[in-house]
Short mmCIF file of C-alpha atoms in Angstrom, two decimals:
data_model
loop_
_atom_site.label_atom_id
_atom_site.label_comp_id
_atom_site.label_asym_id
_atom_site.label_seq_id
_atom_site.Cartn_x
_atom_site.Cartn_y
_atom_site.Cartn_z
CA UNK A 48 -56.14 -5.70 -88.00
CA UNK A 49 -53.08 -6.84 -89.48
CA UNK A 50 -50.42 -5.31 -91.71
CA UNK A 51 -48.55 -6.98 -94.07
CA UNK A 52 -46.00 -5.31 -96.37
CA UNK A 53 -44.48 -6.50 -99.40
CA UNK A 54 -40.70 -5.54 -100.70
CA UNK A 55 -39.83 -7.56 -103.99
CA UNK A 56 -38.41 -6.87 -107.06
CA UNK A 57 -40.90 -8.79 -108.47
CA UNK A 58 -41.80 -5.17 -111.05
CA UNK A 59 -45.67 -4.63 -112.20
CA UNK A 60 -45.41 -6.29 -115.23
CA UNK A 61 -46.23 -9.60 -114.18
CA UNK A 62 -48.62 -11.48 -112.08
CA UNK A 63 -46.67 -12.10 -108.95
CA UNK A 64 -47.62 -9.20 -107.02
CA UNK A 65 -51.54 -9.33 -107.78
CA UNK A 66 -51.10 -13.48 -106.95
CA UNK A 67 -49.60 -12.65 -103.51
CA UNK A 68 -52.49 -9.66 -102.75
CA UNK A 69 -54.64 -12.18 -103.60
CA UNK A 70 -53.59 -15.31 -101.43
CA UNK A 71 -53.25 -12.72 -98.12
CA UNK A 72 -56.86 -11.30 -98.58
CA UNK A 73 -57.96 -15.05 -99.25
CA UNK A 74 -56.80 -16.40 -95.74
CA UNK A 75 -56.86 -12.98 -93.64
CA UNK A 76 -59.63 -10.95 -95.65
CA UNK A 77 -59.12 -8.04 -93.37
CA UNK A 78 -55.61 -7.79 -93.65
CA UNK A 79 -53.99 -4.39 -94.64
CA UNK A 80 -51.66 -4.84 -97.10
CA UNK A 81 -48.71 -2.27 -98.14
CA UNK A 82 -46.37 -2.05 -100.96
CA UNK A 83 -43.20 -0.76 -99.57
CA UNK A 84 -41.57 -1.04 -103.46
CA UNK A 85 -41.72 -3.58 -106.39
CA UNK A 86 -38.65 -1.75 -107.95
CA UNK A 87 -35.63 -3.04 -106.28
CA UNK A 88 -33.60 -3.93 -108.52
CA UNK A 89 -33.43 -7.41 -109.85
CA UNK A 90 -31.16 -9.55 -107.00
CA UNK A 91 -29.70 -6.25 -105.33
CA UNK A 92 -29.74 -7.29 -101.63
CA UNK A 93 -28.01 -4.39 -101.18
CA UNK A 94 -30.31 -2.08 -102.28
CA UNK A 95 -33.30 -4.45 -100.89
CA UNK A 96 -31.75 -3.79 -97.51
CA UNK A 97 -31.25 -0.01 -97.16
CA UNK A 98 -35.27 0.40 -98.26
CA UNK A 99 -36.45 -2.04 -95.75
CA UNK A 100 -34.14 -0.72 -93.11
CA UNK A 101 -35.28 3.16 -93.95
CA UNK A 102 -38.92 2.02 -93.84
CA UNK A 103 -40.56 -0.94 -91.72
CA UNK A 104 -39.77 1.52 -88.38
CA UNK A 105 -42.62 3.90 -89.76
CA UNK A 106 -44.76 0.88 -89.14
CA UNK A 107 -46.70 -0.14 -86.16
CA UNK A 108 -45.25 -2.93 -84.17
CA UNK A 109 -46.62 -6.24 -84.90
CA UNK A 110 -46.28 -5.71 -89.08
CA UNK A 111 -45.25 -8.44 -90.99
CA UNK A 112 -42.82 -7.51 -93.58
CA UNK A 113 -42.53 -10.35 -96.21
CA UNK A 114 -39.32 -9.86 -98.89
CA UNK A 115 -39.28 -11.23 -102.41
CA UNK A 116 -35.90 -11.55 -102.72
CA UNK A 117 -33.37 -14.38 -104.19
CA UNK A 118 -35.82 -16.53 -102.40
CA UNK A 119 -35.47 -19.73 -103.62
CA UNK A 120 -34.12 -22.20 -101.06
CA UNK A 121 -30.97 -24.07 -100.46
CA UNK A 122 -28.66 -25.53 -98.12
CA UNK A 123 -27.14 -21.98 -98.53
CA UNK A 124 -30.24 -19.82 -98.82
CA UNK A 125 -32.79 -21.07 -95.49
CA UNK A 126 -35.67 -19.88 -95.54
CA UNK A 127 -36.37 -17.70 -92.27
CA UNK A 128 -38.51 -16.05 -89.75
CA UNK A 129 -36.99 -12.91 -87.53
CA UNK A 130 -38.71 -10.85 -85.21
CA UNK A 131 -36.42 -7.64 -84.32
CA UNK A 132 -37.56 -4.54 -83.11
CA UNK A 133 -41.17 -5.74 -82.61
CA UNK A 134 -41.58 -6.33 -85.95
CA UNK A 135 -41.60 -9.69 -88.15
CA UNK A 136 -39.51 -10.22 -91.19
CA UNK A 137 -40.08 -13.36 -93.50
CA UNK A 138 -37.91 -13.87 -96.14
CA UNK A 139 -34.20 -15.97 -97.35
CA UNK A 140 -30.90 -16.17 -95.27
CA UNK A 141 -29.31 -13.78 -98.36
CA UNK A 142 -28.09 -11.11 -95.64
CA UNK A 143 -31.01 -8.49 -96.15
CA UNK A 144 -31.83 -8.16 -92.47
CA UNK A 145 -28.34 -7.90 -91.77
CA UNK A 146 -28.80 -4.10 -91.81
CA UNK A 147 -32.06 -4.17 -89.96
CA UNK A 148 -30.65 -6.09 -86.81
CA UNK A 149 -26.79 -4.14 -87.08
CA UNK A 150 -27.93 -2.01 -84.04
CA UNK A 151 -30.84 -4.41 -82.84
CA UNK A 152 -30.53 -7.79 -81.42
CA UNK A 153 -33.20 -10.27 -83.03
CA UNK A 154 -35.95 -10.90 -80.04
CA UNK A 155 -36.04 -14.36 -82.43
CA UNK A 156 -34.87 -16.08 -84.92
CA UNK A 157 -36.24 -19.08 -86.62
CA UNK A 158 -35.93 -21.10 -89.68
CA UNK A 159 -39.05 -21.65 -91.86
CA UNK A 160 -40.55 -25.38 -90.91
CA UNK A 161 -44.07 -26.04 -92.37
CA UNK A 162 -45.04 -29.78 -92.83
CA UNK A 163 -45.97 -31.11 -96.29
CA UNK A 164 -45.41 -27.88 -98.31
CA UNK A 165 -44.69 -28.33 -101.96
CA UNK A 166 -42.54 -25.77 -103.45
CA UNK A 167 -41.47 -24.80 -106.74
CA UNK A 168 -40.74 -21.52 -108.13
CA UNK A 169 -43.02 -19.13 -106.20
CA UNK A 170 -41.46 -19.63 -102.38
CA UNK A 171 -42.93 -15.90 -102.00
CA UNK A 172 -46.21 -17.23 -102.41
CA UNK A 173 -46.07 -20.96 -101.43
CA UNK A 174 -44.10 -20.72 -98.01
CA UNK A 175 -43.66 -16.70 -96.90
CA UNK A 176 -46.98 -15.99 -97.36
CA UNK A 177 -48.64 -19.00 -95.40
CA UNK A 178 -46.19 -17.85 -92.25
CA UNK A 179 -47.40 -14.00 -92.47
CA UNK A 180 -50.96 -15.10 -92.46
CA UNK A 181 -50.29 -17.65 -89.88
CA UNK A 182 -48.83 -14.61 -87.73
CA UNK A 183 -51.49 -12.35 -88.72
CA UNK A 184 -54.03 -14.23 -87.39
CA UNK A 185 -52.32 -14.67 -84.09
CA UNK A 186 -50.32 -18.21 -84.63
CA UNK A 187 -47.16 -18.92 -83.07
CA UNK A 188 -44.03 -19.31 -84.58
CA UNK A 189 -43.17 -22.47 -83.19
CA UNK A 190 -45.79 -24.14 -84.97
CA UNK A 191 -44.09 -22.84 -88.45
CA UNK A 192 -40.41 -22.60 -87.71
CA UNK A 193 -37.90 -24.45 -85.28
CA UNK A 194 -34.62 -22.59 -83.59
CA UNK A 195 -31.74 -21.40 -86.09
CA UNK A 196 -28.43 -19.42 -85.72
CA UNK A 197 -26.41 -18.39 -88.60
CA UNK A 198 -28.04 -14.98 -90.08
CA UNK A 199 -25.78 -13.98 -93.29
CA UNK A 200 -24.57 -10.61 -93.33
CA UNK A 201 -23.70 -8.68 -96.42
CA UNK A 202 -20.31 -7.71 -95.30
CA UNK A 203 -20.27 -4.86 -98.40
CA UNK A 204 -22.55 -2.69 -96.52
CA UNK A 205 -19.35 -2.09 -94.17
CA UNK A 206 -16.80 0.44 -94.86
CA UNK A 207 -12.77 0.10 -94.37
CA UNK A 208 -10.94 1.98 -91.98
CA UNK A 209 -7.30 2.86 -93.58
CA UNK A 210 -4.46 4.97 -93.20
CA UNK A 211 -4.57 5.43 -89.25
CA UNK A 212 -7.77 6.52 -89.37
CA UNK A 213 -7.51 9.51 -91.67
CA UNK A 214 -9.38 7.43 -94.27
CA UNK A 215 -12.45 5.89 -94.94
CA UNK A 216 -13.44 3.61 -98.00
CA UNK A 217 -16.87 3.24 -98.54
CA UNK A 218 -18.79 2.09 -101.38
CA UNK A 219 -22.49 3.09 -102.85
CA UNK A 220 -25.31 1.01 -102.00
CA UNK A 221 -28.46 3.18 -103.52
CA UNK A 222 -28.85 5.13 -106.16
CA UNK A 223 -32.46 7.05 -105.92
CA UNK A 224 -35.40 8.21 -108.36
CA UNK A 225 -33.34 11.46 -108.97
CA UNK A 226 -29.82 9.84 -109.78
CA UNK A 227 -28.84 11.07 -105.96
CA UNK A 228 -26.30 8.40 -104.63
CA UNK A 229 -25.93 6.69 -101.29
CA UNK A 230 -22.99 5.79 -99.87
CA UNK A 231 -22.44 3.14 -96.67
CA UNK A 232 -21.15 5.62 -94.67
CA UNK A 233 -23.01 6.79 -91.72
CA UNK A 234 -23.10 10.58 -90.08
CA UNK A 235 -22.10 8.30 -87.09
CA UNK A 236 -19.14 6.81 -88.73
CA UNK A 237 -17.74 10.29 -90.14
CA UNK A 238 -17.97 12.13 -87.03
CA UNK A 239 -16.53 9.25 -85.09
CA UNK A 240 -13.04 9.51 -86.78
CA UNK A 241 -13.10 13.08 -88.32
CA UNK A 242 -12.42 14.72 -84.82
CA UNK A 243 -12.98 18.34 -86.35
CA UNK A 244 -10.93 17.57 -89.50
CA UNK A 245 -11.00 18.85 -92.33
CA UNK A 246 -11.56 16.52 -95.19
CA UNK A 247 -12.20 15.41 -98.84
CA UNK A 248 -14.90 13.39 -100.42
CA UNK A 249 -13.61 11.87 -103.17
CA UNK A 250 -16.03 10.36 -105.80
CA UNK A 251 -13.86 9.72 -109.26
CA UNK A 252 -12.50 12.71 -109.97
CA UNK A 253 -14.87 14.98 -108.36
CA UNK A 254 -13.83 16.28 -104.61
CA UNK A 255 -15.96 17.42 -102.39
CA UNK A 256 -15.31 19.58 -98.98
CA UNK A 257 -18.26 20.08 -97.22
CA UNK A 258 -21.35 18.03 -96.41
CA UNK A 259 -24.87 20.05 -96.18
CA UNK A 260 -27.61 19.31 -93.87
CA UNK A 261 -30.08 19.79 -96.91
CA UNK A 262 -30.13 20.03 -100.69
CA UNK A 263 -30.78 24.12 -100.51
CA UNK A 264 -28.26 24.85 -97.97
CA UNK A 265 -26.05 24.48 -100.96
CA UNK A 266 -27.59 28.31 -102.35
CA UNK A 267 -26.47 31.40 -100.37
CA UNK A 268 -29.55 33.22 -101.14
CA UNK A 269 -27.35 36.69 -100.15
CA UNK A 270 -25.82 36.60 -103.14
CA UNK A 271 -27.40 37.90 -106.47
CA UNK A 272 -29.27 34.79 -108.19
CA UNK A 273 -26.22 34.74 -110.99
CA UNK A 274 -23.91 34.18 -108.34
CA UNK A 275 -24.99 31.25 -106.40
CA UNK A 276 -24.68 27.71 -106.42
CA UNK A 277 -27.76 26.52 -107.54
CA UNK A 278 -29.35 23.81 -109.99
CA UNK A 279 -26.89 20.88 -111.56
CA UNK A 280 -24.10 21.92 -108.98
CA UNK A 281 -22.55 19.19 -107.00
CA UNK A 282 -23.19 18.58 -103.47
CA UNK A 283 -22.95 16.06 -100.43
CA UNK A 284 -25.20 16.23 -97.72
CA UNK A 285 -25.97 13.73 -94.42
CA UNK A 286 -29.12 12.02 -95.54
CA UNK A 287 -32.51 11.57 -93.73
CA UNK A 288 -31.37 8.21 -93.04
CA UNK A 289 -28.10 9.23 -91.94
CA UNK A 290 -25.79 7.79 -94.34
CA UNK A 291 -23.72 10.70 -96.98
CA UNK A 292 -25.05 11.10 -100.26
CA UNK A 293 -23.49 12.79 -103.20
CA UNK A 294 -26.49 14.78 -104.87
CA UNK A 295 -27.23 16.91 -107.92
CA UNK A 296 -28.93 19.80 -106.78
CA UNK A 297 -32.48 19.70 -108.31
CA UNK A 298 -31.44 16.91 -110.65
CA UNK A 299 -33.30 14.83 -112.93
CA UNK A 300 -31.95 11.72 -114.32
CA UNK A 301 -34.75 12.59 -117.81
CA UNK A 302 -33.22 15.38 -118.74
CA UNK A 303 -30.02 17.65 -116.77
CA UNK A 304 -28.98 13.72 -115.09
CA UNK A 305 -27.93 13.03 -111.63
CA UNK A 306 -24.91 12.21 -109.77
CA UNK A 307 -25.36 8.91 -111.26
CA UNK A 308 -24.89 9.88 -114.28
CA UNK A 309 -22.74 12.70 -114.33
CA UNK A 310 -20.01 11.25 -112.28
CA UNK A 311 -20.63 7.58 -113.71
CA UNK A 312 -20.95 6.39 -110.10
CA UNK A 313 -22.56 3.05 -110.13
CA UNK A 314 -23.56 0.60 -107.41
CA UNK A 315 -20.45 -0.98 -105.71
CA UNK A 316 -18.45 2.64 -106.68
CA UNK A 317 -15.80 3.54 -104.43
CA UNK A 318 -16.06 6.76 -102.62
CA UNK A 319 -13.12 7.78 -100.32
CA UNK A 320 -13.38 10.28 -97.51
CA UNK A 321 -9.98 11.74 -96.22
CA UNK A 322 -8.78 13.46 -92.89
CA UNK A 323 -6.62 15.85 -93.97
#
């Protein structure tokens, strides 16, 4: 049985997301489908990347992951097929898998090549689609694609080395349901140049000189409850994805806000992390 998931920021306002449901059950009617998220926000590669990257490993391999995602095609923006990782990923050149296959090399990649397909607005649903089913019902990818190099990379999902190495520049590239914010920085990437440092995170004006392994390590429960650390206190911690996020403890953007908000960190922020 096949799985095919869908990440678009397509929303659930409109009809685009029922139309593509629709058109896989039509040509593979036992095909499983999963919503990995509709909510990316409009055009964010960015943030389309770090959610497919965090995710499609959960899957078995063999799933066909189909973006929605600046997908219109140019001479700039081809229209591709890559299998990494035992998985296959249909969607634009526009430098989302550039964080899936960072650490992975491609088993293949292909650009889209389907004889006497009319497209107009809806390449999710007039081209991506057709190669997923194709796949899911065991076709192979010669027959839709021919041989391509040049996979884009979104070079902002890299952070700067400065200053000898005592400092990294990074950037935020998520901000999550709670107002929690992600930065490109990996654990990896910290440890690599902190060599038992001390150090600094430095979002705005806010420092911050420790990084927790969870959101609760932030409360010594030893001390009376008046004493602690506890809700709307600021915190960093080493994600479950690995990168370092800047957190609210026990935020909520509805009512106390989140790190988001509080610090007025925004996508493309710049957080700074130095060696002291």
């Amino acid at each position: 049985m096949a799985i095919i998931t869908l990440t678009t920021d397509f929303g659930h306002k409109d009809h685009f997301v029922a139309a593509i449901k629709g058109s896989i059950l039509n040509e593979v009617p036992n095909a499983t489908i999963v919503d990995i998220s509709h909510a990316i926000s409009p055009l964010d590669t960015r943030e389309c990347a770090y959610i497919l990257k965090n995710s499609y490993s959960y899957f078995p391999k063999g799933t066909i992951h189909v973006i929605g995602m600046d997908s219109e095609e140019s001479v700039e923006n081809e229209h591709i097929v890559v299998q990494v990782d035992g998985h296959y990923f249909i969607g634009a050149n526009n430098g989302i898998l550039s964080l899936v296959t960072k650490e992975l090399n491609p088993e293949h990649i292909a650009q889209i090549n389907i004889p006497n397909v009319q497209t107009n607005s809806f390449p999710v649903l007039e081209v991506f689609l057709k190669v997923a089913c194709h796949i899911a019902r065991g076709g192979k990818l010669g027959v839709v694609s021919r041989p391509f190099e040049g996979l884009k990379e979104i070079k902002e999902l890299e952070p700067r080395i400065t200053n000898d190495g005592k400092t990294i520049v990074g950037n935020v590239i998520y901000i999550d349901n709670y107002g929690n914010v992600v930065t490109n920085i990996t654990k990896t990437l910290f440890e690599a140049y902190r060599n038992g440092r001390p150090f600094e995170i430095i979002a705005r004006r806010q420092k911050i000189k420790s990084i927790h392994k969870s959101y609760n390590s932030i409360v010594n429960y030893e001390l009376p409850e008046g004493q602690r650390n506890g809700p709307s206190d600021l915190l960093a911690i080493f994600n479950s994805s690995g990168y370092i996020e800047i957190a609210i403890y026990k935020s909520d953007l509805k009512s106390v806000g989140g790190a988001s908000t509080l610090l007025g960190l925004t996508n493309d922020a710049m957080i700074t992390i130095n060696f002291l």
